[in-house]
Short mmCIF file of C-alpha atoms and ligand atoms in Angstrom, two decimals:
data_model
loop_
_atom_site.label_atom_id
_atom_site.label_comp_id
_atom_site.label_asym_id
_atom_site.label_seq_id
_atom_site.Cartn_x
_atom_site.Cartn_y
_atom_site.Cartn_z
CA MET A 664 -42.23 -62.54 -11.56
CA THR A 665 -43.94 -64.74 -9.38
CA THR A 666 -43.93 -64.84 -5.43
CA ALA A 667 -42.44 -67.78 -5.41
CA ALA A 668 -39.70 -67.50 -8.02
CA ALA A 669 -38.93 -63.90 -5.83
CA ALA A 670 -38.69 -65.74 -2.88
CA LEU A 671 -36.26 -68.19 -4.57
CA GLY A 672 -34.22 -65.55 -5.99
CA SER A 673 -33.76 -63.97 -2.37
CA ARG A 674 -33.08 -67.05 -0.73
CA LYS A 675 -29.97 -67.91 -2.99
CA GLY A 676 -27.07 -65.56 -3.12
CA ARG A 677 -26.75 -63.14 -6.42
CA CYS A 678 -27.20 -64.93 -9.79
CA LEU A 679 -26.01 -63.95 -13.14
CA ALA A 680 -27.81 -65.68 -16.34
CA VAL A 681 -26.15 -65.69 -19.47
CA VAL A 682 -28.03 -66.48 -22.33
CA LEU A 683 -26.41 -67.56 -25.49
CA ALA A 684 -27.63 -66.26 -28.69
CA ALA A 685 -24.52 -65.69 -31.01
CA GLY A 686 -25.05 -68.97 -33.02
CA ASN A 687 -25.48 -68.56 -36.73
CA GLY A 688 -29.13 -70.53 -36.90
CA THR A 689 -27.98 -71.54 -40.35
CA ARG A 690 -30.80 -74.44 -40.49
CA MET A 691 -33.67 -72.20 -40.44
CA ARG A 692 -32.84 -70.78 -43.45
CA SER A 693 -34.45 -67.76 -42.76
CA SER A 694 -33.26 -64.05 -43.18
CA LEU A 695 -34.54 -63.64 -39.28
CA PRO A 696 -32.39 -64.30 -36.57
CA LYS A 697 -33.33 -67.72 -35.10
CA VAL A 698 -33.81 -66.50 -31.52
CA LEU A 699 -36.29 -64.13 -33.02
CA HIS A 700 -39.02 -66.47 -34.29
CA PRO A 701 -41.84 -66.49 -32.26
CA VAL A 702 -43.56 -69.45 -30.28
CA ALA A 703 -46.85 -68.78 -28.72
CA GLY A 704 -46.31 -65.07 -29.62
CA ARG A 705 -42.86 -64.01 -28.31
CA SER A 706 -39.58 -64.80 -29.53
CA LEU A 707 -37.50 -67.52 -28.43
CA LEU A 708 -34.90 -64.98 -26.95
CA ALA A 709 -37.91 -63.89 -24.88
CA HIS A 710 -38.78 -67.23 -23.52
CA ALA A 711 -35.30 -68.29 -22.27
CA ILE A 712 -35.16 -64.69 -20.72
CA ALA A 713 -38.44 -65.15 -18.92
CA SER A 714 -37.58 -68.37 -17.78
CA VAL A 715 -34.19 -67.57 -15.92
CA THR A 716 -36.05 -64.22 -14.65
CA ALA A 717 -38.78 -66.19 -13.22
CA ALA A 718 -35.65 -68.48 -11.38
CA GLY A 719 -34.76 -65.37 -9.82
CA ALA A 720 -31.65 -64.26 -11.83
CA ASP A 721 -30.54 -60.86 -10.30
CA ALA A 722 -28.60 -59.76 -13.98
CA ILE A 723 -28.94 -61.06 -17.41
CA ALA A 724 -26.17 -60.90 -20.04
CA VAL A 725 -27.16 -61.80 -23.48
CA VAL A 726 -24.56 -62.49 -25.99
CA VAL A 727 -25.21 -61.93 -29.77
CA SER A 728 -22.76 -62.49 -32.70
CA PRO A 729 -21.76 -59.26 -34.43
CA GLY A 730 -23.80 -57.26 -36.78
CA ARG A 731 -27.32 -58.80 -35.31
CA GLU A 732 -28.61 -55.44 -34.07
CA ALA A 733 -32.10 -56.81 -33.83
CA ILE A 734 -31.17 -59.54 -31.20
CA ALA A 735 -29.73 -57.21 -29.15
CA ALA A 736 -32.73 -54.79 -29.71
CA GLU A 737 -35.03 -57.58 -28.80
CA ALA A 738 -33.17 -58.15 -25.71
CA ARG A 739 -33.37 -54.62 -24.50
CA ARG A 740 -36.90 -54.72 -25.40
CA ILE A 741 -37.77 -57.25 -22.76
CA LEU A 742 -35.30 -56.36 -20.06
CA PRO A 743 -33.83 -52.68 -20.91
CA GLU A 744 -31.19 -53.36 -18.12
CA ALA A 745 -29.74 -56.69 -19.85
CA ASP A 746 -25.91 -56.24 -20.75
CA ILE A 747 -25.35 -57.36 -24.27
CA PHE A 748 -21.95 -58.81 -25.31
CA VAL A 749 -20.95 -59.65 -28.86
CA GLN A 750 -19.33 -62.83 -29.65
CA ALA A 751 -16.92 -61.88 -32.23
CA GLU A 752 -16.44 -65.37 -33.85
CA GLN A 753 -18.47 -68.42 -32.99
CA ARG A 754 -15.67 -70.77 -31.77
CA GLY A 755 -18.47 -72.54 -29.44
CA THR A 756 -20.63 -72.46 -26.24
CA ALA A 757 -17.74 -72.14 -23.56
CA HIS A 758 -16.24 -69.38 -25.85
CA ALA A 759 -19.80 -67.82 -26.11
CA VAL A 760 -20.03 -67.67 -22.32
CA LEU A 761 -16.75 -66.05 -22.16
CA ALA A 762 -17.45 -63.17 -24.08
CA ALA A 763 -19.77 -62.28 -20.84
CA ARG A 764 -16.31 -62.52 -19.08
CA GLU A 765 -16.56 -58.87 -17.57
CA ALA A 766 -20.42 -59.55 -16.22
CA ILE A 767 -19.20 -62.97 -14.89
CA ALA A 768 -15.97 -60.98 -13.04
CA ARG A 769 -18.32 -59.00 -10.95
CA GLY A 770 -18.52 -61.79 -8.79
CA TYR A 771 -21.93 -63.60 -8.92
CA ASP A 772 -22.50 -66.58 -6.27
CA GLU A 773 -24.29 -68.26 -9.02
CA ILE A 774 -23.96 -68.44 -13.11
CA LEU A 775 -27.01 -70.06 -14.86
CA VAL A 776 -25.86 -71.02 -18.89
CA ALA A 777 -28.89 -70.34 -20.83
CA PHE A 778 -29.77 -71.34 -24.68
CA GLY A 779 -31.55 -68.61 -26.40
CA ASP A 780 -32.66 -71.38 -28.69
CA THR A 781 -34.26 -73.50 -26.13
CA PRO A 782 -37.59 -71.94 -25.13
CA LEU A 783 -39.77 -74.69 -23.27
CA VAL A 784 -37.34 -74.83 -19.95
CA GLU A 785 -39.28 -74.06 -16.95
CA GLY A 786 -38.32 -71.34 -14.18
CA GLU A 787 -38.55 -73.77 -11.67
CA THR A 788 -35.94 -76.02 -13.55
CA TYR A 789 -33.58 -73.33 -13.67
CA GLY A 790 -34.26 -73.02 -9.75
CA ARG A 791 -33.66 -76.44 -9.08
CA MET A 792 -30.36 -76.53 -10.51
CA ARG A 793 -29.57 -73.18 -8.69
CA ALA A 794 -30.19 -75.39 -5.57
CA GLY A 795 -28.43 -78.07 -6.73
CA LEU A 796 -24.93 -75.81 -6.50
CA ALA A 797 -25.29 -76.15 -2.68
CA ALA A 798 -23.76 -79.47 -2.99
CA ALA A 799 -22.11 -79.14 -6.64
CA SER A 800 -19.75 -76.75 -8.15
CA VAL A 801 -21.29 -77.41 -11.66
CA VAL A 802 -24.90 -78.71 -12.49
CA ALA A 803 -25.57 -79.91 -15.91
CA LEU A 804 -29.12 -80.45 -17.07
CA GLY A 805 -29.93 -83.61 -19.15
CA PHE A 806 -32.47 -85.72 -20.46
CA GLU A 807 -33.40 -89.31 -21.70
CA ALA A 808 -33.46 -88.86 -25.57
CA ALA A 809 -35.56 -90.98 -27.68
CA ASP A 810 -32.92 -90.61 -30.40
CA PRO A 811 -29.44 -89.21 -28.69
CA THR A 812 -27.75 -88.71 -32.36
CA GLY A 813 -25.89 -85.22 -31.96
CA TYR A 814 -26.45 -84.50 -28.18
CA GLY A 815 -23.54 -84.54 -26.17
CA ARG A 816 -23.53 -87.90 -23.47
CA PHE A 817 -23.50 -87.74 -19.83
CA ILE A 818 -20.64 -90.05 -18.58
CA ILE A 819 -21.65 -90.80 -14.65
CA ARG A 820 -19.83 -92.95 -12.53
CA ASP A 821 -20.48 -94.19 -8.70
CA GLY A 822 -23.39 -91.61 -9.05
CA ARG A 823 -21.24 -88.61 -10.06
CA LEU A 824 -20.97 -86.69 -13.25
CA VAL A 825 -17.61 -87.08 -14.55
CA ALA A 826 -17.66 -85.80 -18.42
CA ILE A 827 -20.03 -84.86 -21.44
CA ARG A 828 -18.76 -86.22 -24.49
CA GLU A 829 -20.02 -84.33 -27.65
CA HIS A 830 -21.39 -86.72 -30.43
CA LYS A 831 -18.54 -86.00 -32.70
CA ASP A 832 -15.91 -87.12 -30.17
CA ALA A 833 -17.68 -90.07 -28.52
CA THR A 834 -16.39 -93.51 -28.27
CA ASP A 835 -19.03 -96.02 -29.71
CA GLU A 836 -19.76 -97.21 -26.69
CA GLU A 837 -20.39 -93.94 -25.04
CA ARG A 838 -22.53 -93.62 -28.27
CA THR A 839 -25.14 -95.88 -26.87
CA ILE A 840 -25.75 -93.93 -23.68
CA ARG A 841 -28.82 -92.24 -23.88
CA LEU A 842 -29.02 -89.60 -20.93
CA CYS A 843 -27.87 -86.60 -23.04
CA ASN A 844 -27.15 -82.91 -22.09
CA GLY A 845 -29.53 -80.59 -22.38
CA GLY A 846 -26.66 -77.73 -22.80
CA ILE A 847 -27.74 -75.88 -20.03
CA MET A 848 -25.63 -75.50 -16.81
CA ALA A 849 -25.60 -73.92 -13.49
CA LEU A 850 -21.86 -73.16 -12.15
CA ARG A 851 -20.64 -71.45 -8.57
CA GLY A 852 -19.66 -68.13 -9.26
CA ALA A 853 -16.70 -68.61 -6.85
CA ASP A 854 -15.17 -71.24 -9.40
CA ALA A 855 -16.60 -70.27 -12.78
CA LEU A 856 -13.97 -68.14 -14.41
CA ALA A 857 -11.08 -70.71 -13.08
CA ILE A 858 -13.32 -73.69 -14.99
CA LEU A 859 -14.35 -71.58 -17.93
CA GLU A 860 -10.53 -70.41 -18.94
CA ALA A 861 -9.21 -73.85 -18.56
CA ILE A 862 -11.41 -74.91 -21.59
CA GLY A 863 -9.35 -75.89 -24.70
CA CYS A 864 -10.54 -76.38 -28.35
CA SER A 865 -8.49 -79.85 -28.75
CA ASN A 866 -11.52 -81.55 -30.18
CA ALA A 867 -13.46 -83.04 -33.20
CA ALA A 868 -14.73 -79.44 -34.15
CA ASN A 869 -12.19 -77.21 -33.00
CA GLU A 870 -14.33 -75.51 -30.88
CA PHE A 871 -14.58 -74.51 -26.59
CA TYR A 872 -17.25 -76.79 -25.48
CA LEU A 873 -18.92 -75.64 -22.74
CA THR A 874 -19.39 -79.07 -22.07
CA ASP A 875 -15.69 -79.89 -20.94
CA ALA A 876 -16.51 -77.88 -17.74
CA VAL A 877 -17.50 -81.14 -16.34
CA GLU A 878 -14.42 -83.11 -16.97
CA ILE A 879 -12.20 -80.00 -15.97
CA ALA A 880 -14.21 -79.52 -12.87
CA ASN A 881 -13.39 -82.88 -11.50
CA ARG A 882 -9.94 -82.56 -12.55
CA GLN A 883 -9.75 -79.57 -10.26
CA GLY A 884 -11.03 -81.63 -7.50
CA LEU A 885 -14.86 -80.03 -7.75
CA VAL A 886 -18.09 -81.83 -7.40
CA CYS A 887 -20.37 -82.07 -10.83
CA ALA A 888 -23.90 -83.12 -10.28
CA ALA A 889 -26.61 -83.96 -12.90
CA ASP A 890 -30.16 -83.00 -12.98
CA VAL A 891 -32.93 -84.36 -15.40
CA ALA A 892 -35.95 -82.91 -17.19
CA PRO A 893 -38.09 -84.13 -19.55
CA GLU A 894 -36.86 -84.08 -23.45
CA SER A 895 -40.21 -82.02 -24.00
CA GLU A 896 -39.06 -79.43 -21.75
CA LEU A 897 -35.12 -79.00 -23.06
CA MET A 898 -35.85 -79.35 -26.78
CA GLY A 899 -33.84 -77.17 -28.76
CA VAL A 900 -34.92 -75.16 -32.00
CA ASN A 901 -32.65 -75.68 -34.82
CA ASP A 902 -34.88 -75.63 -37.92
CA ARG A 903 -38.61 -74.97 -38.63
CA VAL A 904 -39.60 -78.73 -37.81
CA GLN A 905 -38.32 -78.12 -34.64
CA LEU A 906 -40.09 -74.46 -34.19
CA ALA A 907 -43.33 -76.28 -35.10
CA LEU A 908 -42.66 -78.76 -32.28
CA ALA A 909 -41.89 -76.43 -29.81
CA GLU A 910 -45.08 -74.70 -30.54
CA ARG A 911 -47.18 -77.84 -30.16
CA LEU A 912 -45.39 -78.54 -27.28
CA PHE A 913 -46.27 -75.19 -25.62
CA GLN A 914 -49.70 -75.01 -26.83
CA GLU A 915 -50.58 -78.50 -25.26
CA LYS A 916 -49.15 -77.49 -22.13
CA ALA A 917 -50.84 -74.08 -22.11
CA ARG A 918 -54.29 -75.52 -23.10
CA THR A 919 -54.00 -78.65 -20.36
CA ALA A 920 -53.27 -76.29 -17.44
CA ALA A 921 -56.39 -73.63 -18.58
CA MET A 922 -58.91 -76.68 -18.67
CA ARG A 923 -57.20 -77.86 -15.17
CA SER A 924 -57.89 -74.16 -14.41
CA GLY A 925 -61.62 -74.52 -15.23
CA VAL A 926 -61.79 -73.53 -18.95
CA THR A 927 -63.83 -75.90 -21.33
CA MET A 928 -62.28 -76.39 -24.44
CA VAL A 929 -64.79 -78.33 -26.90
CA ALA A 930 -61.40 -78.94 -29.20
CA PRO A 931 -58.50 -78.33 -27.75
CA GLU A 932 -56.18 -79.00 -30.48
CA THR A 933 -57.84 -76.21 -32.60
CA VAL A 934 -57.60 -73.36 -30.01
CA PHE A 935 -54.04 -71.63 -30.21
CA LEU A 936 -53.17 -69.37 -27.08
CA SER A 937 -50.30 -66.84 -26.59
CA TYR A 938 -47.79 -66.98 -24.02
CA ASP A 939 -49.64 -64.40 -21.79
CA THR A 940 -53.66 -65.39 -22.21
CA VAL A 941 -55.65 -65.34 -19.30
CA LEU A 942 -58.41 -67.38 -19.08
CA GLY A 943 -60.80 -67.48 -16.14
CA PRO A 944 -62.87 -70.26 -14.72
CA ASP A 945 -65.86 -71.15 -16.80
CA VAL A 946 -64.90 -69.61 -19.95
CA VAL A 947 -66.01 -71.71 -22.64
CA ILE A 948 -63.75 -71.73 -26.00
CA GLU A 949 -65.44 -73.61 -29.04
CA PRO A 950 -63.02 -74.93 -31.91
CA ASN A 951 -60.66 -72.86 -33.80
CA VAL A 952 -60.23 -70.00 -31.73
CA VAL A 953 -56.93 -68.19 -32.16
CA PHE A 954 -55.72 -65.78 -29.15
CA GLY A 955 -52.79 -63.23 -29.99
CA PRO A 956 -50.80 -61.54 -27.28
CA GLY A 957 -52.36 -59.58 -24.35
CA VAL A 958 -56.01 -61.30 -24.07
CA THR A 959 -57.67 -61.75 -21.01
CA VAL A 960 -61.23 -63.24 -20.63
CA GLU A 961 -62.92 -63.40 -17.49
CA GLY A 962 -65.66 -66.09 -16.76
CA PRO A 963 -68.04 -67.45 -17.30
CA ALA A 964 -67.98 -66.06 -21.09
CA VAL A 965 -67.88 -67.80 -24.36
CA ILE A 966 -65.70 -67.26 -26.93
CA HIS A 967 -67.59 -68.68 -30.34
CA ALA A 968 -66.08 -70.60 -32.90
CA PHE A 969 -63.38 -69.22 -35.35
CA SER A 970 -62.79 -65.63 -33.42
CA HIS A 971 -59.47 -64.16 -33.33
CA LEU A 972 -58.43 -62.07 -30.26
CA GLU A 973 -55.37 -59.73 -29.64
CA GLY A 974 -54.71 -57.35 -27.08
CA ALA A 975 -58.66 -57.61 -25.84
CA HIS A 976 -60.39 -57.79 -22.33
CA VAL A 977 -63.62 -59.76 -22.16
CA ALA A 978 -65.45 -59.24 -19.04
CA ALA A 979 -67.90 -61.84 -17.34
CA GLY A 980 -70.75 -62.85 -19.13
CA ALA A 981 -69.73 -61.59 -22.46
CA SER A 982 -70.30 -63.33 -25.80
CA VAL A 983 -67.76 -63.32 -28.65
CA GLY A 984 -68.33 -64.65 -32.54
CA PRO A 985 -68.42 -66.92 -34.24
CA PHE A 986 -66.15 -65.14 -36.52
CA ALA A 987 -65.56 -62.17 -34.48
CA ARG A 988 -62.26 -60.28 -34.33
CA LEU A 989 -61.13 -58.16 -31.46
CA ARG A 990 -57.88 -56.13 -32.39
CA PRO A 991 -55.70 -54.19 -29.66
CA GLY A 992 -57.60 -52.41 -27.29
CA ALA A 993 -60.91 -53.60 -27.61
CA ARG A 994 -62.63 -53.75 -24.11
CA LEU A 995 -66.07 -55.71 -23.70
CA ALA A 996 -67.61 -55.07 -20.25
CA ALA A 997 -70.02 -57.74 -18.70
CA LYS A 998 -72.55 -59.00 -20.49
CA ALA A 999 -71.55 -57.43 -23.93
CA LYS A 1000 -72.42 -58.90 -27.00
CA VAL A 1001 -70.18 -59.37 -30.26
CA GLY A 1002 -71.40 -61.15 -33.00
CA ASN A 1003 -70.49 -62.57 -36.48
CA PHE A 1004 -68.43 -60.79 -38.53
CA VAL A 1005 -67.73 -58.10 -36.46
CA GLU A 1006 -64.19 -56.45 -35.69
CA ILE A 1007 -63.73 -54.34 -32.77
CA LYS A 1008 -60.51 -52.06 -32.62
CA ASN A 1009 -59.30 -49.94 -29.43
CA ALA A 1010 -62.72 -49.42 -28.41
CA ASP A 1011 -64.99 -50.09 -25.08
CA ILE A 1012 -68.03 -51.74 -25.61
CA GLY A 1013 -70.32 -50.84 -22.43
CA GLN A 1014 -72.18 -53.32 -20.34
CA GLY A 1015 -74.92 -55.44 -21.88
CA ALA A 1016 -74.10 -53.65 -25.19
CA LYS A 1017 -74.66 -55.49 -28.45
CA VAL A 1018 -72.76 -55.47 -31.55
CA SER A 1019 -74.15 -58.82 -33.28
CA HIS A 1020 -73.31 -58.37 -36.71
CA LEU A 1021 -71.32 -57.00 -39.83
CA THR A 1022 -69.56 -54.50 -38.00
CA TYR A 1023 -66.60 -52.38 -37.48
CA VAL A 1024 -66.33 -50.61 -34.28
CA GLY A 1025 -63.05 -48.56 -34.17
CA ASP A 1026 -61.72 -45.89 -31.78
CA ALA A 1027 -65.01 -45.98 -29.99
CA THR A 1028 -67.18 -45.78 -26.91
CA VAL A 1029 -70.17 -47.49 -26.75
CA GLY A 1030 -72.35 -46.97 -23.79
CA ALA A 1031 -74.20 -49.79 -21.63
CA GLU A 1032 -77.10 -51.33 -23.59
CA ALA A 1033 -76.37 -49.68 -26.61
CA ASN A 1034 -77.52 -51.71 -29.63
CA LEU A 1035 -75.85 -51.26 -33.18
CA GLY A 1036 -77.50 -52.71 -36.08
CA ALA A 1037 -75.70 -54.94 -38.94
CA GLY A 1038 -73.65 -53.23 -40.87
CA THR A 1039 -72.79 -49.97 -38.73
CA ILE A 1040 -69.39 -48.89 -39.15
CA THR A 1041 -67.18 -46.02 -37.54
CA CYS A 1042 -65.45 -44.14 -39.99
CA ASN A 1043 -62.55 -43.23 -37.88
CA TYR A 1044 -59.54 -42.69 -40.25
CA ASP A 1045 -59.51 -39.98 -42.99
CA GLY A 1046 -56.04 -41.49 -44.39
CA PHE A 1047 -54.18 -39.19 -42.02
CA SER A 1048 -55.65 -39.19 -38.40
CA LYS A 1049 -57.71 -41.43 -36.26
CA PHE A 1050 -61.15 -39.56 -34.77
CA ARG A 1051 -63.21 -41.25 -31.70
CA THR A 1052 -66.96 -42.10 -32.01
CA VAL A 1053 -69.12 -41.87 -28.73
CA ILE A 1054 -72.30 -43.79 -28.09
CA GLY A 1055 -74.43 -43.31 -25.26
CA ASP A 1056 -76.22 -45.64 -22.91
CA ASN A 1057 -79.32 -47.22 -24.56
CA ALA A 1058 -78.49 -45.80 -28.06
CA PHE A 1059 -80.03 -47.50 -30.68
CA VAL A 1060 -77.99 -47.34 -34.21
CA GLY A 1061 -80.28 -48.67 -37.31
CA SER A 1062 -78.61 -51.17 -39.76
CA ASN A 1063 -75.90 -50.06 -42.38
CA SER A 1064 -75.42 -46.59 -40.58
CA SER A 1065 -71.75 -44.87 -41.02
CA LEU A 1066 -70.99 -42.81 -38.19
CA VAL A 1067 -68.01 -40.52 -39.60
CA ALA A 1068 -66.01 -39.42 -36.56
CA PRO A 1069 -65.11 -37.30 -34.78
CA VAL A 1070 -69.01 -37.91 -33.91
CA THR A 1071 -71.31 -38.41 -30.48
CA ILE A 1072 -74.58 -40.09 -30.53
CA GLY A 1073 -76.19 -38.99 -27.46
CA ALA A 1074 -77.70 -41.38 -24.57
CA GLY A 1075 -80.71 -43.12 -25.74
CA ALA A 1076 -80.74 -41.63 -29.18
CA PHE A 1077 -81.86 -43.33 -32.33
CA VAL A 1078 -80.25 -43.42 -35.52
CA GLY A 1079 -82.14 -44.22 -38.68
CA SER A 1080 -81.10 -46.76 -40.68
CA GLY A 1081 -79.05 -46.36 -43.77
CA SER A 1082 -77.85 -42.83 -42.16
CA VAL A 1083 -74.35 -41.38 -42.78
CA VAL A 1084 -74.07 -39.40 -39.32
CA THR A 1085 -71.49 -36.62 -39.78
CA ASP A 1086 -72.88 -34.16 -37.10
CA ASP A 1087 -73.39 -35.24 -33.02
CA VAL A 1088 -76.93 -36.33 -32.20
CA PRO A 1089 -78.39 -35.13 -28.77
CA PRO A 1090 -79.60 -37.55 -26.29
CA ASP A 1091 -82.90 -39.07 -26.89
CA ALA A 1092 -83.32 -37.32 -30.51
CA LEU A 1093 -83.53 -39.26 -33.78
CA ALA A 1094 -81.09 -38.34 -36.34
CA ILE A 1095 -81.81 -39.57 -40.18
CA GLY A 1096 -79.20 -38.66 -42.69
CA ARG A 1097 -80.02 -40.38 -45.82
CA GLY A 1098 -82.43 -39.54 -49.23
CA ARG A 1099 -85.71 -39.32 -48.42
CA GLN A 1100 -87.71 -42.09 -50.23
CA THR A 1101 -90.33 -41.33 -53.16
CA VAL A 1102 -92.63 -43.75 -54.22
CA LYS A 1103 -93.99 -43.79 -57.79
CA ASP A 1104 -96.90 -45.72 -58.34
CA GLY A 1105 -97.29 -48.27 -61.05
CA TRP A 1106 -93.89 -47.24 -62.21
CA ALA A 1107 -92.53 -50.41 -62.39
CA LYS A 1108 -95.51 -52.19 -64.44
CA THR A 1109 -94.98 -49.60 -67.16
CA PHE A 1110 -91.24 -50.28 -67.18
CA ARG A 1111 -91.66 -53.70 -67.58
CA GLU A 1112 -94.40 -53.55 -70.49
CA ASN A 1113 -92.51 -50.83 -72.53
CA ASN A 1114 -89.52 -53.50 -72.56
CA VAL A 1115 -91.30 -56.25 -73.70
CA ASN A 1116 -92.78 -54.41 -76.44
CA LYS A 1117 -89.27 -53.35 -77.36
CA LYS A 1118 -88.23 -56.88 -77.57
CA HIS A 1119 -90.90 -58.32 -79.49
CA GLY A 1120 -90.79 -55.15 -81.98
CA ARG A 1121 -93.91 -53.69 -80.79
C1 LIG B 2114 -25.23 -78.15 -27.58
C2 LIG B 2114 -24.21 -79.08 -26.46
C3 LIG B 2114 -24.53 -80.26 -26.35
C4 LIG B 2114 -25.93 -80.53 -26.24
C5 LIG B 2114 -26.87 -79.51 -27.20
C6 LIG B 2114 -28.41 -79.72 -26.53
C7 LIG B 2114 -21.80 -77.95 -26.19
C8 LIG B 2114 -20.46 -78.15 -26.84
N1 LIG B 2114 -23.06 -78.79 -26.70
O1 LIG B 2114 -24.80 -78.61 -28.79
O2 LIG B 2114 -23.74 -81.12 -25.68
O3 LIG B 2114 -26.60 -82.19 -26.23
O4 LIG B 2114 -26.50 -78.45 -27.30
O5 LIG B 2114 -29.10 -78.78 -27.43
O6 LIG B 2114 -22.19 -77.19 -25.50
N2 LIG B 2114 -23.56 -70.65 -29.20
C9 LIG B 2114 -23.13 -69.33 -29.37
N3 LIG B 2114 -21.86 -69.12 -29.79
C10 LIG B 2114 -21.03 -70.28 -30.36
C11 LIG B 2114 -21.76 -71.27 -30.37
C12 LIG B 2114 -23.05 -71.85 -29.84
O7 LIG B 2114 -23.71 -68.30 -28.79
O8 LIG B 2114 -20.00 -70.06 -30.51
C13 LIG B 2114 -25.33 -70.67 -28.64
C14 LIG B 2114 -26.29 -70.77 -29.73
O9 LIG B 2114 -26.43 -69.78 -30.45
C15 LIG B 2114 -27.24 -72.05 -28.86
C16 LIG B 2114 -26.59 -72.53 -28.17
O10 LIG B 2114 -25.39 -71.45 -27.73
O11 LIG B 2114 -27.74 -70.85 -28.33
C17 LIG B 2114 -26.01 -73.87 -28.14
O12 LIG B 2114 -25.39 -73.89 -29.25
P1 LIG B 2114 -25.48 -75.05 -30.71
O13 LIG B 2114 -24.28 -74.82 -31.70
O14 LIG B 2114 -26.86 -75.27 -30.74
O15 LIG B 2114 -25.09 -76.31 -29.89
P2 LIG B 2114 -25.59 -78.08 -30.12
O16 LIG B 2114 -24.55 -78.58 -31.05
O17 LIG B 2114 -26.73 -78.01 -30.36
CA1 LIG B 2115 -28.81 -76.43 -30.46
#
């Protein structure tokens, strides 16, 4: 949580966020529940939970449908203290909120309702809605829809939100309204249960609509307010086309933020970031680079084209790629160089060390200024267990060497090219582990002459 969000959380009263994730998600046509599909390296549900957490929610309830243990497990993974509620039947959004009645009844000052399939809502937006509860019992979040078909419409009279009409139930005149419901709502805790329990299901879908909270609150003499956010922030994911759109919107925003903070992207539209990518000022990212989760690059550093990084830390002055792969646990110290067709996994590459070409370094420590020649392989796995390779400072490993772990190459040691190293090499020693070369003078000439004669039957 950011300091600002923490301050917001403590300034306002205690807040419960109810995250709805019990929809069927049939339009995804997927065996994976909709809210577990990822955008920028984490699930839609994780995005929604992160946003309400950033807005300072003190408690989070997640509503799931029966038998969706994977969703409950994801919620618990993100937030072990989350309350999980099962909505036995999918009877609408208000019905889903009431599945968390036990949590609501604990008596919070504010109730935030978030949708598990709406991943791009900012923490600040939820925070603004919470602030709106100072002057209203219900705050609904709307947007100007490019195409309002299918959305609930905001009915505003004399500047006050008097109703939200679902598309299916709207008159032709109401359907011309473009200010649509984003679905997200904030309710004053003291009024929430009385409003939610008054919601019925006499509508076109025979469902309990959360949107009816607005008309009911008005009837109870309470004030309802509309807040507005951009459509790009409120978009919901119902199918894979919208999933791709959510990804694109997230990427555009994240790239823009990175560039504004001092990162150069030669072709930003070809760079893919994760929700948690950290890039320092004067990091240069060449085209077609993919960041999986858990990457930090300190500036200045260059990530050359076509590299893939995940769970890696790259220190200032380092150079990665082109065509490099940094897997989880790769840590490059300052000025380290990892060149083309090199894979690094769970390994520390020391300051100024060079791993320039066609190399695999896994479960290893490479000392400062060490140099690994082209085609060096750490043989870290025997089919059952992983073993470590330790390479000292200033060591030099000749090209096409296999280092069979566990093994240690001492500081300043030399490994002859083409060696298979199975025993530790002391500091400053030379190790050669390969067949000794023999030279047979004239052999090739004789070989050629014999074969030419044979061919011509001589
Ligand atoms: C909802 C709003 C609509 C708004 C639109 C914005 C209602 C009645 N309608 O419609 O005004 O314009 O969002 O995207 O609120 N869910 C459950 N249990 C249920 C039904 C839904 O948990 O029984 C969850 C879904 O998983 C989803 C969210 O509630 O996360 C919204 O449900 P969905 O059916 O997608 O609502 P929309 O028809 O999109
Ligand atoms: Ca939806």
